[in-house]
Amino acid sequence: MDPENPISVADVVISTAGRDQGELFYVADTDGQFVTLVNGKNRPVEKPKRKKRKHVEKVLRSETRVAEKIRSGDKVLNGELRRDLASLSRAMQANNLGG
């Protein structure tokens, strides 16, 4: 865990270990050394993934509508998660390719 950049609810993280390595997730909950991850596809809201903090890396603190819904505890749809993470992924790839 990075003490200067702690992982909190509604942050976007990338998995650094395991079968889902390289995938983007929203943090749905935090609990000590574990985080609960959702992405709306293979990890829907109904069946989140519990993963150790050391196996994820914070990408950014998202300020999207979906992130606000997660923070406030409102119901989030899997389609919203998929769309949001896909657009973030495209933006990250464009930034990496652009320079």
Backbone as JSON Lines, residues from 0, in Angstrom:
{"i":0,"aa":"M","n":[0.84,-1.18,0.0],"ca":[0.0,0.0,0.0],"c":[0.88,1.24,0.0]}
{"i":1,"aa":"D","n":[0.57,2.18,-0.84],"ca":[1.31,3.41,-0.97],"c":[0.78,4.44,0.03]}
{"i":2,"aa":"P","n":[1.56,4.82,1.05],"ca":[1.03,5.72,2.08],"c":[0.69,7.12,1.57]}
{"i":3,"aa":"E","n":[1.37,7.59,0.53],"ca":[1.08,8.93,-0.01],"c":[-0.17,8.92,-0.88]}
{"i":4,"aa":"N","n":[-0.54,7.77,-1.38],"ca":[-1.65,7.67,-2.32],"c":[-2.56,6.51,-1.92]}
{"i":5,"aa":"P","n":[-3.29,6.64,-0.8],"ca":[-4.1,5.52,-0.33],"c":[-5.28,5.22,-1.26]}
{"i":6,"aa":"I","n":[-5.69,3.97,-1.27],"ca":[-6.83,3.54,-2.08],"c":[-8.09,3.72,-1.25]}
{"i":7,"aa":"S","n":[-9.09,4.38,-1.85],"ca":[-10.35,4.58,-1.15],"c":[-11.51,4.2,-2.07]}
{"i":8,"aa":"V","n":[-12.71,4.22,-1.53],"ca":[-13.92,3.85,-2.27],"c":[-14.08,4.76,-3.48]}
{"i":9,"aa":"A","n":[-14.44,4.17,-4.62],"ca":[-14.71,4.83,-5.9],"c":[-13.44,5.19,-6.67]}
{"i":10,"aa":"D","n":[-12.27,4.79,-6.19],"ca":[-11.04,4.97,-6.97],"c":[-11.01,3.95,-8.1]}
{"i":11,"aa":"V","n":[-10.31,4.28,-9.17],"ca":[-10.11,3.33,-10.25],"c":[-8.73,2.71,-10.05]}
{"i":12,"aa":"V","n":[-8.69,1.37,-10.05],"ca":[-7.44,0.64,-9.84],"c":[-7.23,-0.35,-10.98]}
{"i":13,"aa":"I","n":[-5.99,-0.78,-11.12],"ca":[-5.65,-1.81,-12.1],"c":[-5.09,-2.99,-11.32]}
{"i":14,"aa":"S","n":[-5.52,-4.18,-11.69],"ca":[-5.05,-5.39,-11.04],"c":[-3.62,-5.67,-11.48]}
{"i":15,"aa":"T","n":[-2.73,-5.94,-10.53],"ca":[-1.32,-6.21,-10.85],"c":[-0.96,-7.68,-10.69]}
{"i":16,"aa":"A","n":[-1.9,-8.5,-10.21],"ca":[-1.61,-9.92,-10.01],"c":[-2.88,-10.73,-10.19]}
{"i":17,"aa":"G","n":[-2.7,-11.98,-10.6],"ca":[-3.83,-12.89,-10.71],"c":[-4.36,-13.02,-12.12]}
{"i":18,"aa":"R","n":[-5.44,-13.73,-12.23],"ca":[-6.08,-14.01,-13.52],"c":[-6.57,-12.73,-14.21]}
{"i":19,"aa":"D","n":[-6.94,-11.73,-13.4],"ca":[-7.49,-10.49,-13.95],"c":[-6.43,-9.39,-14.08]}
{"i":20,"aa":"Q","n":[-5.17,-9.77,-14.13],"ca":[-4.06,-8.81,-14.22],"c":[-4.24,-7.9,-15.42]}
{"i":21,"aa":"G","n":[-4.07,-6.58,-15.2],"ca":[-4.16,-5.61,-16.27],"c":[-5.55,-5.03,-16.48]}
{"i":22,"aa":"E","n":[-6.55,-5.52,-15.76],"ca":[-7.92,-5.03,-15.92],"c":[-8.19,-3.87,-14.96]}
{"i":23,"aa":"L","n":[-9.05,-2.96,-15.41],"ca":[-9.47,-1.82,-14.59],"c":[-10.7,-2.2,-13.76]}
{"i":24,"aa":"F","n":[-10.75,-1.68,-12.54],"ca":[-11.87,-1.91,-11.64],"c":[-12.17,-0.64,-10.85]}
{"i":25,"aa":"Y","n":[-13.4,-0.53,-10.39],"ca":[-13.77,0.46,-9.39],"c":[-13.66,-0.2,-8.03]}
{"i":26,"aa":"V","n":[-13.22,0.55,-7.03],"ca":[-13.19,0.05,-5.66],"c":[-14.57,0.29,-5.07]}
{"i":27,"aa":"A","n":[-15.26,-0.79,-4.72],"ca":[-16.6,-0.68,-4.14],"c":[-16.54,-0.55,-2.62]}
{"i":28,"aa":"D","n":[-15.5,-1.11,-2.0],"ca":[-15.39,-1.08,-0.55],"c":[-13.94,-1.34,-0.17]}
{"i":29,"aa":"T","n":[-13.55,-0.87,1.01],"ca":[-12.21,-1.15,1.53],"c":[-12.35,-1.73,2.93]}
{"i":30,"aa":"D","n":[-11.45,-2.64,3.27],"ca":[-11.52,-3.31,4.56],"c":[-10.12,-3.75,4.96]}
{"i":31,"aa":"G","n":[-9.44,-2.95,5.74],"ca":[-8.1,-3.31,6.19],"c":[-7.15,-3.5,5.02]}
{"i":32,"aa":"Q","n":[-6.63,-4.71,4.86],"ca":[-5.69,-4.98,3.78],"c":[-6.37,-5.44,2.5]}
{"i":33,"aa":"F","n":[-7.71,-5.47,2.49],"ca":[-8.46,-5.93,1.32],"c":[-9.27,-4.8,0.7]}
{"i":34,"aa":"V","n":[-9.51,-4.91,-0.61],"ca":[-10.43,-4.03,-1.31],"c":[-11.45,-4.9,-2.04]}
{"i":35,"aa":"T","n":[-12.63,-4.36,-2.27],"ca":[-13.67,-5.06,-3.01],"c":[-13.8,-4.37,-4.35]}
{"i":36,"aa":"L","n":[-13.66,-5.15,-5.45],"ca":[-13.59,-4.59,-6.79],"c":[-14.78,-4.99,-7.64]}
{"i":37,"aa":"V","n":[-15.23,-4.06,-8.5],"ca":[-16.29,-4.34,-9.47],"c":[-15.92,-3.7,-10.8]}
{"i":38,"aa":"N","n":[-16.35,-4.35,-11.9],"ca":[-16.16,-3.75,-13.22],"c":[-17.39,-3.9,-14.11]}
{"i":39,"aa":"G","n":[-18.43,-4.56,-13.64],"ca":[-19.66,-4.66,-14.39],"c":[-19.68,-5.77,-15.42]}
{"i":40,"aa":"K","n":[-18.53,-6.37,-15.7],"ca":[-18.45,-7.42,-16.71],"c":[-18.29,-8.77,-16.02]}
{"i":41,"aa":"N","n":[-17.06,-9.18,-15.8],"ca":[-16.83,-10.46,-15.11],"c":[-16.89,-10.3,-13.59]}
{"i":42,"aa":"R","n":[-16.95,-9.09,-13.09],"ca":[-17.14,-8.82,-11.66],"c":[-18.26,-7.8,-11.5]}
{"i":43,"aa":"P","n":[-19.52,-8.29,-11.59],"ca":[-20.66,-7.38,-11.47],"c":[-20.86,-6.91,-10.03]}
{"i":44,"aa":"V","n":[-21.73,-5.94,-9.86],"ca":[-22.03,-5.39,-8.54],"c":[-22.54,-6.47,-7.6]}
{"i":45,"aa":"E","n":[-23.28,-7.44,-8.14],"ca":[-23.85,-8.5,-7.33],"c":[-22.81,-9.51,-6.83]}
{"i":46,"aa":"K","n":[-21.66,-9.58,-7.5],"ca":[-20.63,-10.56,-7.16],"c":[-19.24,-9.92,-7.27]}
{"i":47,"aa":"P","n":[-18.92,-9.01,-6.33],"ca":[-17.63,-8.31,-6.41],"c":[-16.45,-9.22,-6.08]}
{"i":48,"aa":"K","n":[-15.26,-8.76,-6.44],"ca":[-14.01,-9.49,-6.2],"c":[-13.32,-8.89,-4.98]}
{"i":49,"aa":"R","n":[-12.96,-9.73,-4.02],"ca":[-12.19,-9.31,-2.86],"c":[-10.73,-9.6,-3.14]}
{"i":50,"aa":"K","n":[-9.9,-8.57,-3.04],"ca":[-8.5,-8.71,-3.42],"c":[-7.62,-7.93,-2.44]}
{"i":51,"aa":"K","n":[-6.42,-8.43,-2.22],"ca":[-5.49,-7.73,-1.33],"c":[-5.04,-6.42,-1.98]}
{"i":52,"aa":"R","n":[-4.86,-5.41,-1.13],"ca":[-4.44,-4.08,-1.61],"c":[-3.11,-4.15,-2.36]}
{"i":53,"aa":"K","n":[-2.21,-5.04,-1.92],"ca":[-0.9,-5.1,-2.56],"c":[-0.97,-5.63,-3.99]}
{"i":54,"aa":"H","n":[-2.11,-6.19,-4.38],"ca":[-2.27,-6.73,-5.73],"c":[-3.02,-5.81,-6.66]}
{"i":55,"aa":"V","n":[-3.24,-4.57,-6.23],"ca":[-3.85,-3.56,-7.1],"c":[-3.04,-2.28,-7.03]}
{"i":56,"aa":"E","n":[-3.13,-1.49,-8.08],"ca":[-2.42,-0.21,-8.13],"c":[-3.43,0.87,-8.51]}
{"i":57,"aa":"K","n":[-3.43,1.95,-7.75],"ca":[-4.36,3.04,-8.0],"c":[-3.99,3.74,-9.31]}
{"i":58,"aa":"V","n":[-4.99,3.89,-10.19],"ca":[-4.77,4.57,-11.45],"c":[-5.12,6.04,-11.29]}
{"i":59,"aa":"L","n":[-6.32,6.31,-10.77],"ca":[-6.74,7.68,-10.57],"c":[-7.92,7.74,-9.62]}
{"i":60,"aa":"R","n":[-8.14,8.92,-9.1],"ca":[-9.33,9.19,-8.29],"c":[-10.37,9.71,-9.25]}
{"i":61,"aa":"S","n":[-11.35,8.9,-9.53],"ca":[-12.35,9.24,-10.54],"c":[-13.35,10.24,-10.0]}
{"i":62,"aa":"E","n":[-13.71,11.21,-10.83],"ca":[-14.7,12.22,-10.47],"c":[-15.91,12.12,-11.39]}
{"i":63,"aa":"T","n":[-16.2,10.92,-11.87],"ca":[-17.33,10.72,-12.78],"c":[-18.62,10.55,-11.99]}
{"i":64,"aa":"R","n":[-19.74,10.53,-12.7],"ca":[-21.04,10.34,-12.07],"c":[-21.12,8.97,-11.4]}
{"i":65,"aa":"V","n":[-20.53,7.96,-12.03],"ca":[-20.54,6.61,-11.46],"c":[-19.77,6.59,-10.14]}
{"i":66,"aa":"A","n":[-18.63,7.26,-10.1],"ca":[-17.84,7.33,-8.87],"c":[-18.63,8.02,-7.75]}
{"i":67,"aa":"E","n":[-19.34,9.07,-8.09],"ca":[-20.16,9.77,-7.1],"c":[-21.26,8.86,-6.56]}
{"i":68,"aa":"K","n":[-21.86,8.05,-7.44],"ca":[-22.9,7.11,-7.02],"c":[-22.33,6.06,-6.06]}
{"i":69,"aa":"I","n":[-21.13,5.58,-6.35],"ca":[-20.5,4.58,-5.49],"c":[-20.21,5.19,-4.12]}
{"i":70,"aa":"R","n":[-19.65,6.41,-4.12],"ca":[-19.32,7.08,-2.86],"c":[-20.56,7.32,-2.0]}
{"i":71,"aa":"S","n":[-21.65,7.72,-2.65],"ca":[-22.87,8.06,-1.89],"c":[-23.69,6.83,-1.52]}
{"i":72,"aa":"G","n":[-23.35,5.67,-2.09],"ca":[-24.07,4.45,-1.76],"c":[-25.3,4.22,-2.64]}
{"i":73,"aa":"D","n":[-25.46,5.01,-3.7],"ca":[-26.59,4.82,-4.61],"c":[-26.39,3.55,-5.43]}
{"i":74,"aa":"K","n":[-27.48,3.05,-5.99],"ca":[-27.43,1.84,-6.83],"c":[-26.71,2.16,-8.14]}
{"i":75,"aa":"V","n":[-25.72,1.35,-8.47],"ca":[-24.96,1.5,-9.7],"c":[-25.25,0.29,-10.59]}
{"i":76,"aa":"L","n":[-25.52,0.55,-11.85],"ca":[-25.79,-0.52,-12.8],"c":[-24.49,-1.04,-13.4]}
{"i":77,"aa":"N","n":[-24.47,-2.33,-13.75],"ca":[-23.28,-2.92,-14.35],"c":[-22.94,-2.26,-15.68]}
{"i":78,"aa":"G","n":[-23.95,-1.88,-16.44],"ca":[-23.72,-1.2,-17.72],"c":[-23.01,0.13,-17.54]}
{"i":79,"aa":"E","n":[-23.37,0.85,-16.48],"ca":[-22.7,2.13,-16.19],"c":[-21.23,1.89,-15.88]}
{"i":80,"aa":"L","n":[-20.94,0.87,-15.09],"ca":[-19.55,0.55,-14.76],"c":[-18.76,0.2,-16.02]}
{"i":81,"aa":"R","n":[-19.33,-0.65,-16.87],"ca":[-18.64,-1.07,-18.1],"c":[-18.34,0.13,-19.0]}
{"i":82,"aa":"R","n":[-19.34,0.99,-19.21],"ca":[-19.16,2.16,-20.08],"c":[-18.1,3.09,-19.54]}
{"i":83,"aa":"D","n":[-18.16,3.36,-18.24],"ca":[-17.22,4.29,-17.61],"c":[-15.79,3.77,-17.68]}
{"i":84,"aa":"L","n":[-15.61,2.5,-17.33],"ca":[-14.26,1.92,-17.37],"c":[-13.74,1.81,-18.79]}
{"i":85,"aa":"A","n":[-14.61,1.55,-19.76],"ca":[-14.18,1.48,-21.16],"c":[-13.71,2.85,-21.65]}
{"i":86,"aa":"S","n":[-14.42,3.9,-21.29],"ca":[-14.0,5.23,-21.72],"c":[-12.7,5.64,-21.03]}
{"i":87,"aa":"L","n":[-12.54,5.29,-19.76],"ca":[-11.28,5.57,-19.07],"c":[-10.12,4.8,-19.7]}
{"i":88,"aa":"S","n":[-10.37,3.56,-20.08],"ca":[-9.35,2.74,-20.71],"c":[-8.93,3.33,-22.05]}
{"i":89,"aa":"R","n":[-9.92,3.77,-22.83],"ca":[-9.6,4.39,-24.14],"c":[-8.8,5.67,-23.94]}
{"i":90,"aa":"A","n":[-9.16,6.47,-22.97],"ca":[-8.45,7.71,-22.7],"c":[-7.01,7.43,-22.27]}
{"i":91,"aa":"M","n":[-6.82,6.42,-21.43],"ca":[-5.47,6.06,-20.99],"c":[-4.62,5.57,-22.16]}
{"i":92,"aa":"Q","n":[-5.21,4.76,-23.05],"ca":[-4.48,4.25,-24.21],"c":[-4.12,5.4,-25.15]}
{"i":93,"aa":"A","n":[-5.02,6.35,-25.34],"ca":[-4.74,7.49,-26.21],"c":[-3.61,8.33,-25.64]}
{"i":94,"aa":"N","n":[-3.59,8.51,-24.32],"ca":[-2.52,9.28,-23.69],"c":[-1.18,8.55,-23.82]}
{"i":95,"aa":"N","n":[-1.18,7.22,-23.66],"ca":[0.06,6.46,-23.77],"c":[0.6,6.46,-25.19]}
{"i":96,"aa":"L","n":[-0.3,6.35,-26.19],"ca":[0.14,6.33,-27.57],"c":[0.56,7.72,-28.04]}
{"i":97,"aa":"G","n":[-0.05,8.75,-27.49],"ca":[0.22,10.11,-27.93],"c":[1.52,10.67,-27.4]}
{"i":98,"aa":"G","n":[2.14,10.03,-26.45],"ca":[3.4,10.58,-25.98],"c":[3.64,10.23,-24.61]}
